[in-house]
Amino acid sequence: MQQWSTSCLTARPGQAAVRPAPAPRARRLHLRSGLRFAPQARLGDGEQQAQSLPTQLARGLAAAAAAALLALPAAPPAHADSLTFPLARDPATFAVQKTMVEAWAIVNETFVSPPPPEWDEELVASLSAVADAKSGEDARKEIPALLSKLNDPFTRWLPPKQYQDFRIGNDGALSGVGMMIASDPDSGKLVVLAPIKGSPAEAAGIQPGDELLNVDGTSTSGLDTDGVAQRLRGPADSSVWVKVARRRPEIPGVADQPPGVEYKQFRLRRAQVELNPVFATTMHQNDHVYGYVRLVNFSQHAPVDMSKAIYQLKRDGAEAFILDLRNNPGGMVSSAMEIAGLWIDGPAPVFNVEDRDGVGTQMVGLREPTVAATHMPLVVLVNKQSASASEILAGALRDNHRAEVLGEPTFGKGKIQSVFELADGSALFVTVAKYQTPGGSEIDQVGVQPDSACRLLGSDGPRISMSGIPVGPGASEAVVEELETDDCVLTAQSLLEKKVERGGASAFFASAKMRSAPPLLASQL
């Protein structure tokens, strides 16, 4: 495989040129990338800039994934001999040019397919637009505009603030008040699903169903859940005022207010809050005990929390399990791998990675001999909003004959992104590979096909589907009650009852093991 390097950027007053470095003759891939700008007086330490890209490749959240995936066959992109563009004179827009070239070089090295032939010319046009921009804010808009030329919605750039918000979800902790909020599908109002146990919101008396009216005097009208969440977060020990409307059957003696509504205001002191992405409970039906586990996302702490839930449910007498992945958008591939190992004995394949040319595939999976946390019967629930890592896990459990998948075809995001933290604190998400299920089924734009659909088994009255509610820590008893009318959960219980009475886990292991897999290659999705 050819060895080549990303280009080196040099600049003269008023213009800059990108010159590709010659490809060495060695038949192995070795990343050597430099970003050099002149005059150095405008930048500070020129050597630090020269080392910025390899440093970020090493520091990126998924650097290991990128390095491993780059070992697959790759063809170097076509380059012009030199690319000339005007050099921005404003420091803010000049900084955007540096970030843009850094992103461009990473895409050249790691994108799932060779960039289009006009990719270099697109860079020149974008850098010229940045130089002409009236402000740094206008200049930054050119970075996503450049990436859009790849026609891949998953390759994207996040400014520093948005990247920090993304890391909160992956790290599994934040500084805030600790309440789960959602938009009511009927009214569109923002309501509290549940306060997180041990959080400032729980201590203050926030209750499930409270409608959020304003935060620090700013109305929540017109804001989505992300906008409100950003206002609720902040440094530990800082305070935020929250006004809610609490629905009651009646409020005796309260005048000048609509009947059945009580208005409350809380002063909440922010604190570090651990986000547990797992909700678990036992469910009883026909003298059988089932362990229900809902996974909200594949964050860093998800495998540990999932393991705790499985062992607790076993202690509580669970005879079989329901794993609910509905509305789970995905997360870290490494977490999906670890969670797969809680349900499947190793070695076992988890997914296939297609190479950059789309010709060959490489198996990724559990390499070492391991023992799953449980061998009890398992049903996995999915819907059209189950995506990415959810599809990897569902496909692995199905193709390894470990579980029956129940529900709707999943979202169909069969692409893996690596995350590169750039020198300015922003981040570049790059699609680095396409993947399939262990059995070779395509996922991208197709989804994981369930073994069967949910049947209407609930009561004759209105049914409430848990697929639309992101159950989390501190969920009230009312949420658990809703599970008892969820058609997918009831269908899963019916399937599991037959399996338990037929002999339990042995029914799942009648088929032979699939071939073993090499070590994990990818760590972000």
Coordinates of C-alpha atoms in Angstrom, one line a residue:
M1 CA 0.0 0.0 0.0
Q2 CA 1.4 3.3 -0.9
Q3 CA 2.9 5.7 1.6
W4 CA 1.9 9.4 1.2
S5 CA 1.5 12.4 3.4
T6 CA -1.0 15.2 3.6
S7 CA 0.1 18.5 2.2
C8 CA 2.2 21.2 3.8
L9 CA 0.7 24.7 3.9
T10 CA 3.0 27.6 3.4
A11 CA 2.0 31.3 3.2
R12 CA 3.3 34.5 1.9
P13 CA 1.8 37.9 2.7
G14 CA -1.5 38.1 0.9
Q15 CA -1.6 34.5 -0.4
A16 CA -0.8 30.9 0.5
A17 CA -0.1 27.7 -1.4
V18 CA -0.7 24.1 -0.6
R19 CA 1.9 21.8 -2.1
P20 CA 1.5 18.0 -1.8
A21 CA 4.5 16.1 -0.3
P22 CA 5.9 13.5 -2.7
A23 CA 4.8 9.9 -1.9
P24 CA 7.7 7.8 -0.6
R25 CA 8.3 4.4 -2.2
A26 CA 7.7 2.4 0.8
R27 CA 4.7 0.1 0.5
R28 CA 3.2 0.9 3.9
L29 CA 1.0 3.7 5.1
H30 CA 2.7 6.2 7.5
L31 CA 1.0 9.5 8.5
R32 CA 3.3 12.5 8.2
S33 CA 1.4 15.7 8.1
G34 CA 2.4 19.3 8.6
L35 CA 0.7 22.6 8.7
R36 CA 3.2 25.4 8.4
F37 CA 2.3 29.1 8.1
A38 CA 4.4 32.1 7.4
P39 CA 5.2 34.7 8.5
Q40 CA 5.6 33.0 11.9
A41 CA 5.2 36.3 13.7
R42 CA 1.4 36.1 13.0
L43 CA 1.2 32.7 14.6
G44 CA 3.6 32.3 17.5
D45 CA 5.5 29.0 17.6
G46 CA 5.8 27.7 14.0
E47 CA 7.0 24.3 15.1
Q48 CA 4.0 23.8 17.3
Q49 CA 1.8 24.5 14.2
A50 CA 3.9 22.1 12.2
Q51 CA 3.1 19.3 14.7
S52 CA -0.6 20.2 15.1
L53 CA -2.2 17.5 12.9
P54 CA -0.3 14.4 14.1
T55 CA -0.8 15.6 17.7
Q56 CA -4.6 15.9 17.1
L57 CA -4.7 12.6 15.3
A58 CA -3.2 11.1 18.5
R59 CA -5.4 13.0 20.8
G60 CA -8.7 12.5 19.0
L61 CA -11.4 10.5 20.7
A62 CA -11.1 7.8 18.1
A63 CA -7.5 8.0 17.1
A64 CA -7.1 4.3 17.5
A65 CA -10.0 3.6 15.2
A66 CA -8.6 5.9 12.5
A67 CA -5.1 4.4 12.7
A68 CA -6.4 0.9 12.4
L69 CA -8.8 1.6 9.7
L70 CA -6.1 3.4 7.7
A71 CA -4.3 0.1 7.5
L72 CA -7.0 -1.0 5.0
P73 CA -6.1 -0.5 1.3
A74 CA -6.3 3.1 0.3
A75 CA -5.6 5.1 -2.8
P76 CA -4.0 8.6 -2.4
P77 CA -6.2 11.4 -3.6
A78 CA -5.4 13.3 -6.7
H79 CA -3.6 16.6 -6.0
A80 CA -2.7 19.6 -8.1
D81 CA 1.0 20.6 -8.1
S82 CA 0.1 23.7 -6.0
L83 CA -3.0 25.4 -4.7
T84 CA -3.0 29.1 -4.4
F85 CA -5.4 31.2 -2.4
P86 CA -5.6 34.6 -0.7
L87 CA -4.4 34.7 2.9
A88 CA -6.8 36.2 5.4
R89 CA -5.4 39.3 7.1
D90 CA -7.9 39.3 10.0
P91 CA -6.6 37.1 12.9
A92 CA -10.1 35.6 13.4
T93 CA -10.6 34.6 9.8
F94 CA -7.0 33.5 9.5
A95 CA -7.6 31.1 12.4
V96 CA -10.5 29.7 10.4
Q97 CA -8.3 29.1 7.4
K98 CA -5.9 27.0 9.6
T99 CA -8.8 24.9 11.0
M100 CA -10.2 24.4 7.5
V101 CA -6.9 23.1 6.1
E102 CA -6.5 20.9 9.2
A103 CA -10.0 19.4 8.5
W104 CA -9.3 19.1 4.8
A105 CA -6.1 17.1 5.5
I106 CA -7.8 14.7 7.9
V107 CA -10.6 14.0 5.4
N108 CA -7.9 13.2 2.7
E109 CA -6.4 10.6 5.0
T110 CA -9.4 9.0 6.6
F111 CA -12.7 9.5 4.7
V112 CA -14.5 6.3 3.9
S113 CA -13.9 6.8 0.2
P114 CA -11.4 8.9 -1.8
P115 CA -12.6 12.5 -1.9
P116 CA -14.0 13.7 -5.2
P117 CA -11.5 14.9 -7.9
E118 CA -12.5 18.5 -7.3
W119 CA -11.8 18.3 -3.6
D120 CA -8.6 20.4 -3.8
E121 CA -10.3 23.1 -5.9
E122 CA -13.2 23.1 -3.3
L123 CA -10.6 23.9 -0.6
V124 CA -9.2 26.8 -2.6
A125 CA -12.7 28.2 -3.1
S126 CA -13.6 27.8 0.5
L127 CA -10.3 29.4 1.8
S128 CA -10.9 32.3 -0.6
A129 CA -14.4 32.7 0.8
V130 CA -13.0 32.7 4.3
A131 CA -10.5 35.4 3.4
D132 CA -13.3 37.6 2.1
A133 CA -15.6 37.0 5.1
K134 CA -16.6 40.0 7.1
S135 CA -16.2 38.3 10.5
G136 CA -15.0 35.1 12.1
E137 CA -18.6 33.9 12.5
D138 CA -19.2 34.3 8.8
A139 CA -15.9 32.6 8.0
R140 CA -16.7 29.6 10.2
K141 CA -19.8 28.9 8.1
E142 CA -17.5 27.9 5.2
I143 CA -16.2 24.8 7.1
P144 CA -19.5 22.9 7.0
A145 CA -20.0 24.2 3.5
L146 CA -16.8 22.6 2.4
L147 CA -17.6 19.3 4.1
S148 CA -21.0 19.3 2.4
K149 CA -19.2 18.7 -0.9
L150 CA -18.5 15.1 0.3
N151 CA -22.3 14.4 0.2
D152 CA -22.1 12.6 3.6
P153 CA -24.3 14.1 6.3
F154 CA -22.4 12.3 9.0
T155 CA -19.0 14.0 8.2
R156 CA -19.4 17.3 10.0
W157 CA -17.6 19.9 12.0
L158 CA -18.6 21.0 15.5
P159 CA -17.5 24.4 17.0
P160 CA -15.8 24.1 20.5
K161 CA -19.0 24.8 22.5
Q162 CA -21.1 22.2 20.6
Y163 CA -18.2 19.7 20.9
Q164 CA -18.1 20.1 24.6
D165 CA -21.9 19.4 24.7
F166 CA -21.3 16.2 22.7
R167 CA -18.6 15.1 25.1
I168 CA -21.0 15.5 28.0
G169 CA -23.2 12.8 26.4
N170 CA -20.3 10.5 25.8
D171 CA -18.6 11.0 29.1
G172 CA -21.7 10.3 31.1
A173 CA -21.5 13.2 33.5
L174 CA -22.3 16.9 33.5
S175 CA -22.6 19.9 35.7
G176 CA -26.2 20.9 36.0
V177 CA -29.5 20.4 37.9
G178 CA -30.2 16.7 37.0
M179 CA -33.5 16.5 35.3
M180 CA -34.7 14.6 32.2
I181 CA -36.8 16.7 29.9
A182 CA -38.7 16.1 26.7
S183 CA -41.2 17.8 24.4
D184 CA -44.7 16.5 24.9
P185 CA -45.8 15.0 21.5
D186 CA -49.4 16.4 21.8
S187 CA -48.9 19.9 23.2
G188 CA -45.3 20.6 22.3
K189 CA -44.6 21.8 25.8
L190 CA -41.4 21.0 27.6
V191 CA -42.0 18.7 30.5
V192 CA -39.9 16.9 33.1
L193 CA -39.7 13.1 32.6
A194 CA -38.0 12.5 35.9
P195 CA -35.4 14.1 38.2
I196 CA -32.2 12.0 38.4
K197 CA -31.8 10.4 41.7
G198 CA -29.6 12.3 44.1
S199 CA -29.6 15.4 41.9
P200 CA -30.3 19.0 42.8
A201 CA -33.7 18.8 41.0
E202 CA -34.8 15.8 43.1
A203 CA -33.7 17.5 46.3
A204 CA -35.6 20.6 45.4
G205 CA -38.8 18.7 44.8
I206 CA -39.1 18.8 40.9
Q207 CA -41.6 16.1 39.9
P208 CA -42.3 14.1 36.7
G209 CA -44.8 15.9 34.6
D210 CA -43.8 19.4 35.7
E211 CA -44.0 21.8 32.7
L212 CA -41.0 24.0 32.3
L213 CA -42.1 27.6 31.8
N214 CA -38.9 29.6 32.1
V215 CA -35.2 29.3 33.1
D216 CA -33.6 32.3 34.9
G217 CA -36.5 34.5 33.7
T218 CA -36.2 33.4 30.0
S219 CA -39.3 31.7 28.6
T220 CA -38.9 28.2 27.2
S221 CA -41.4 29.0 24.5
G222 CA -39.8 28.5 21.1
L223 CA -36.9 26.6 22.6
D224 CA -36.2 22.9 22.0
T225 CA -34.9 20.5 24.6
D226 CA -31.3 21.2 23.7
G227 CA -31.7 24.9 24.1
V228 CA -33.3 24.5 27.6
A229 CA -30.7 21.9 28.6
Q230 CA -27.9 24.4 27.8
R231 CA -29.5 27.0 30.0
L232 CA -29.8 24.5 32.9
R233 CA -26.2 23.4 32.7
G234 CA -23.4 25.5 34.2
P235 CA -20.5 25.5 36.7
A236 CA -20.9 23.5 39.9
D237 CA -22.2 25.5 42.8
S238 CA -23.7 28.2 40.5
S239 CA -27.5 28.7 40.8
V240 CA -30.4 28.8 38.3
W241 CA -34.0 29.7 38.8
V242 CA -36.7 27.4 37.2
K243 CA -40.4 28.1 37.0
V244 CA -42.8 25.2 36.4
A245 CA -46.5 24.5 36.1
R246 CA -47.7 21.5 38.0
R247 CA -51.0 20.0 37.0
R248 CA -53.3 19.1 39.9
P249 CA -57.0 18.0 40.0
E250 CA -57.7 21.1 42.0
I251 CA -56.0 23.8 44.1
P252 CA -58.3 24.8 47.0
G253 CA -58.2 28.5 47.9
V254 CA -56.0 29.7 45.1
A255 CA -57.4 32.6 43.1
D256 CA -56.6 34.1 39.7
Q257 CA -55.1 30.9 38.3
P258 CA -56.5 28.3 35.9
P259 CA -58.1 25.4 37.8
G260 CA -55.9 22.5 38.4
V261 CA -52.6 24.3 37.8
E262 CA -50.0 25.2 40.5
Y263 CA -47.1 27.5 39.6
K264 CA -43.8 26.8 41.4
Q265 CA -40.4 28.5 41.3
F266 CA -37.2 26.7 42.4
R267 CA -33.7 28.0 43.0
L268 CA -31.5 25.1 42.0
R269 CA -27.8 24.9 42.8
R270 CA -25.9 23.1 40.1
A271 CA -23.7 20.1 40.9
Q272 CA -21.8 17.3 39.1
V273 CA -24.5 14.8 38.0
E274 CA -23.7 11.3 36.8
L275 CA -25.9 10.2 33.8
N276 CA -26.9 6.6 34.0
P277 CA -28.0 5.6 30.5
V278 CA -29.6 2.3 31.8
F279 CA -33.0 1.8 33.3
A280 CA -33.9 -1.6 34.7
T281 CA -36.8 -3.2 36.4
T282 CA -38.4 -6.7 36.9
M283 CA -41.7 -7.5 35.4
H284 CA -44.0 -10.3 36.5
Q285 CA -46.4 -12.2 34.3
N286 CA -48.0 -15.7 34.6
D287 CA -45.7 -16.7 37.5
H288 CA -42.6 -15.7 35.5
V289 CA -40.1 -12.9 36.2
Y290 CA -38.6 -11.0 33.4
G291 CA -35.7 -8.5 33.5
Y292 CA -36.4 -5.3 31.5
V293 CA -33.4 -3.2 30.5
R294 CA -33.6 0.0 28.6
L295 CA -30.5 1.5 27.2
V296 CA -30.8 5.2 26.3
N297 CA -27.3 5.6 24.6
F298 CA -23.9 4.1 24.3
S299 CA -22.0 6.4 26.5
Q300 CA -18.6 5.7 28.2
H301 CA -20.3 4.4 31.4
A302 CA -23.0 2.3 29.6
P303 CA -21.2 -1.1 29.8
V304 CA -20.6 -0.8 33.6
D305 CA -24.2 0.3 34.2
M306 CA -25.5 -2.4 31.9
S307 CA -23.5 -5.0 33.8
K308 CA -24.8 -3.8 37.2
A309 CA -28.4 -4.0 35.9
I310 CA -28.0 -7.5 34.6
Y311 CA -26.6 -8.9 37.8
Q312 CA -29.2 -7.0 39.9
L313 CA -32.0 -8.4 37.8
K314 CA -30.6 -11.9 38.2
R315 CA -30.5 -11.5 41.9
D316 CA -34.1 -10.3 41.8
G317 CA -35.1 -13.6 40.1
A318 CA -35.2 -12.7 36.4
E319 CA -35.7 -15.8 34.2
A320 CA -35.3 -14.0 30.9
F321 CA -34.5 -10.5 29.6
I322 CA -35.9 -7.8 27.4
L323 CA -33.3 -5.3 26.0
D324 CA -35.0 -2.1 24.8
L325 CA -33.0 -0.2 22.2
R326 CA -35.9 1.8 20.8
N327 CA -35.0 5.5 20.2
N328 CA -31.4 4.8 21.1
P329 CA -29.4 7.0 18.6
G330 CA -26.1 5.2 19.2
G331 CA -22.8 6.4 20.7
M332 CA -19.4 4.8 21.2
V333 CA -18.6 1.6 19.3
S334 CA -16.3 0.5 22.1
S335 CA -19.3 0.6 24.4
A336 CA -21.3 -1.4 22.0
M337 CA -18.5 -4.0 21.9
E338 CA -18.4 -4.3 25.6
I339 CA -22.1 -4.6 26.0
A340 CA -22.2 -7.3 23.3
G341 CA -19.7 -9.2 25.5
L342 CA -22.2 -9.1 28.4
W343 CA -24.7 -11.1 26.3
I344 CA -22.4 -13.2 24.0
D345 CA -19.6 -15.6 24.9
G346 CA -16.3 -14.7 23.2
P347 CA -14.7 -15.1 20.8
A348 CA -17.5 -13.9 18.6
P349 CA -17.9 -11.5 15.6
V350 CA -19.8 -8.2 16.3
F351 CA -19.7 -6.5 12.9
N352 CA -17.9 -6.3 9.5
V353 CA -15.9 -3.3 8.3
E354 CA -15.8 -2.6 4.6
D355 CA -12.4 -1.3 3.2
R356 CA -12.0 2.1 1.6
D357 CA -12.5 0.7 -1.9
G358 CA -15.6 -1.2 -0.9
V359 CA -14.1 -4.4 -2.1
G360 CA -13.2 -6.4 0.9
T361 CA -14.4 -6.7 4.6
Q362 CA -12.7 -7.3 7.9
M363 CA -14.4 -8.9 10.9
V364 CA -14.4 -7.0 14.2
G365 CA -15.4 -8.7 17.4
L366 CA -14.7 -10.2 20.8
R367 CA -11.3 -11.8 20.4
E368 CA -10.6 -13.4 23.7
P369 CA -12.5 -16.4 25.3
T370 CA -15.0 -14.7 27.6
V371 CA -18.2 -15.7 29.4
A372 CA -21.3 -13.6 29.1
A373 CA -23.0 -12.1 32.2
T374 CA -26.1 -14.2 31.4
H375 CA -27.2 -16.9 29.0
M376 CA -30.9 -16.5 29.8
P377 CA -33.3 -16.0 26.9
L378 CA -33.2 -12.5 25.4
V379 CA -35.5 -10.4 23.2
V380 CA -34.2 -7.1 21.7
L381 CA -36.7 -4.3 21.0
V382 CA -35.9 -1.9 18.1
N383 CA -37.7 0.8 16.1
K384 CA -36.9 3.2 13.2
Q385 CA -35.0 5.5 15.6
S386 CA -32.6 2.8 16.8
A387 CA -29.4 3.8 15.0
S388 CA -25.6 3.3 14.7
A389 CA -24.3 1.4 17.8
S390 CA -27.9 0.2 18.5
E391 CA -27.9 -1.5 15.0
I392 CA -24.4 -3.0 15.6
L393 CA -25.6 -4.5 18.9
A394 CA -29.0 -5.7 17.6
G395 CA -27.3 -7.2 14.5
A396 CA -24.7 -9.0 16.5
L397 CA -27.2 -10.5 19.0
R398 CA -29.4 -11.7 16.1
D399 CA -26.6 -13.1 13.8
N400 CA -24.9 -14.9 16.7
H401 CA -28.3 -16.5 17.5
R402 CA -28.3 -15.0 20.9
A403 CA -31.6 -13.0 20.7
E404 CA -34.7 -12.5 18.7
V405 CA -35.1 -9.0 17.4
L406 CA -38.6 -7.5 17.7
G407 CA -40.2 -4.3 16.4
E408 CA -39.5 -2.2 13.3
P409 CA -36.6 -2.0 10.8
T410 CA -34.0 0.2 12.3
F411 CA -32.7 3.6 11.1
G412 CA -30.1 2.3 8.7
K413 CA -26.9 4.2 9.7
G414 CA -24.3 1.8 8.6
K415 CA -21.3 4.2 8.9
I416 CA -18.7 4.7 11.5
Q417 CA -17.4 8.1 12.4
S418 CA -14.1 8.9 14.1
V419 CA -13.9 12.1 16.1
F420 CA -10.8 14.3 15.7
E421 CA -10.2 17.1 18.2
L422 CA -8.7 20.1 16.3
A423 CA -6.2 22.6 17.5
D424 CA -8.8 25.3 18.1
G425 CA -10.9 23.1 20.4
S426 CA -13.4 22.3 17.7
A427 CA -14.0 18.7 16.4
L428 CA -14.2 17.0 13.1
F429 CA -16.5 13.9 12.7
V430 CA -15.4 11.9 9.7
T431 CA -17.0 8.8 8.3
V432 CA -14.1 6.4 8.2
A433 CA -15.9 3.1 7.4
K434 CA -19.1 1.3 6.5
Y435 CA -20.1 -1.8 8.4
Q436 CA -22.4 -4.8 8.1
T437 CA -23.8 -7.3 10.6
P438 CA -21.7 -10.4 11.4
G439 CA -23.7 -12.4 8.9
G440 CA -22.9 -9.9 6.1
S441 CA -26.3 -8.1 6.0
E442 CA -26.1 -4.4 4.8
I443 CA -27.2 -1.8 7.4
D444 CA -26.6 1.5 5.7
Q445 CA -29.9 2.9 4.3
V446 CA -31.5 -0.5 5.0
G447 CA -31.4 -1.1 8.7
V448 CA -31.5 -4.2 10.8
Q449 CA -34.6 -6.2 9.9
P450 CA -36.5 -7.5 12.9
D451 CA -37.4 -11.2 13.2
S452 CA -41.0 -10.2 13.9
A453 CA -43.2 -7.2 14.6
C454 CA -44.9 -6.2 17.8
R455 CA -48.5 -7.5 18.1
L456 CA -51.4 -5.6 19.7
L457 CA -51.7 -7.4 23.0
G458 CA -52.4 -4.5 25.4
S459 CA -55.7 -3.4 26.9
D460 CA -58.6 -2.2 24.7
G461 CA -58.1 1.4 25.8
P462 CA -55.4 3.8 24.5
R463 CA -52.0 2.3 24.5
I464 CA -48.9 4.2 25.6
S465 CA -45.7 3.0 23.8
M466 CA -42.4 3.3 25.8
S467 CA -40.6 3.6 22.4
G468 CA -41.2 7.4 22.7
I469 CA -40.1 7.9 26.2
P470 CA -36.3 7.9 27.1
V471 CA -36.6 6.2 30.5
G472 CA -33.8 7.1 32.8
P473 CA -32.7 7.2 36.5
G474 CA -35.4 8.3 38.9
A475 CA -38.3 7.2 36.6
S476 CA -41.5 7.2 38.5
E477 CA -43.8 4.2 39.1
A478 CA -46.1 5.7 36.5
V479 CA -43.4 5.0 33.9
V480 CA -43.1 1.4 35.0
E481 CA -46.9 1.1 34.8
E482 CA -46.8 2.2 31.2
L483 CA -44.5 -0.7 30.3
E484 CA -47.4 -3.0 31.2
T485 CA -49.5 -1.6 28.3
D486 CA -46.6 -1.4 25.8
D487 CA -47.4 -3.8 22.9
C488 CA -43.7 -4.5 22.2
V489 CA -43.0 -5.4 25.8
L490 CA -46.1 -7.6 26.0
T491 CA -45.1 -9.3 22.8
A492 CA -41.6 -9.9 24.1
Q493 CA -43.0 -11.4 27.3
S494 CA -45.2 -13.8 25.3
L495 CA -42.2 -14.9 23.3
L496 CA -40.0 -15.3 26.4
E497 CA -42.6 -17.3 28.3
K498 CA -42.5 -20.0 25.6
K499 CA -38.7 -20.1 25.6
V500 CA -38.5 -20.3 29.4
E501 CA -41.0 -23.1 29.6
R502 CA -39.3 -24.9 26.7
G503 CA -36.0 -25.1 28.5
G504 CA -34.5 -21.6 29.0
A505 CA -31.2 -20.6 27.5
S506 CA -30.5 -23.9 25.8
A507 CA -32.9 -22.9 23.1
F508 CA -30.6 -20.1 22.1
F509 CA -27.4 -22.2 21.7
A510 CA -28.6 -25.0 19.5
S511 CA -26.7 -23.5 16.6
A512 CA -22.9 -23.6 16.2
K513 CA -20.7 -20.7 17.0
M514 CA -19.8 -18.3 14.2
R515 CA -16.2 -17.8 13.3
S516 CA -14.1 -15.8 15.7
A517 CA -13.1 -12.2 15.1
P518 CA -9.9 -10.1 15.3
P519 CA -9.4 -7.3 17.9
L520 CA -11.6 -4.2 17.9
L521 CA -10.7 -1.8 15.1
A522 CA -13.2 1.0 15.6
S523 CA -14.0 3.0 18.7
Q524 CA -16.5 5.8 17.8
L525 CA -19.8 5.8 16.0

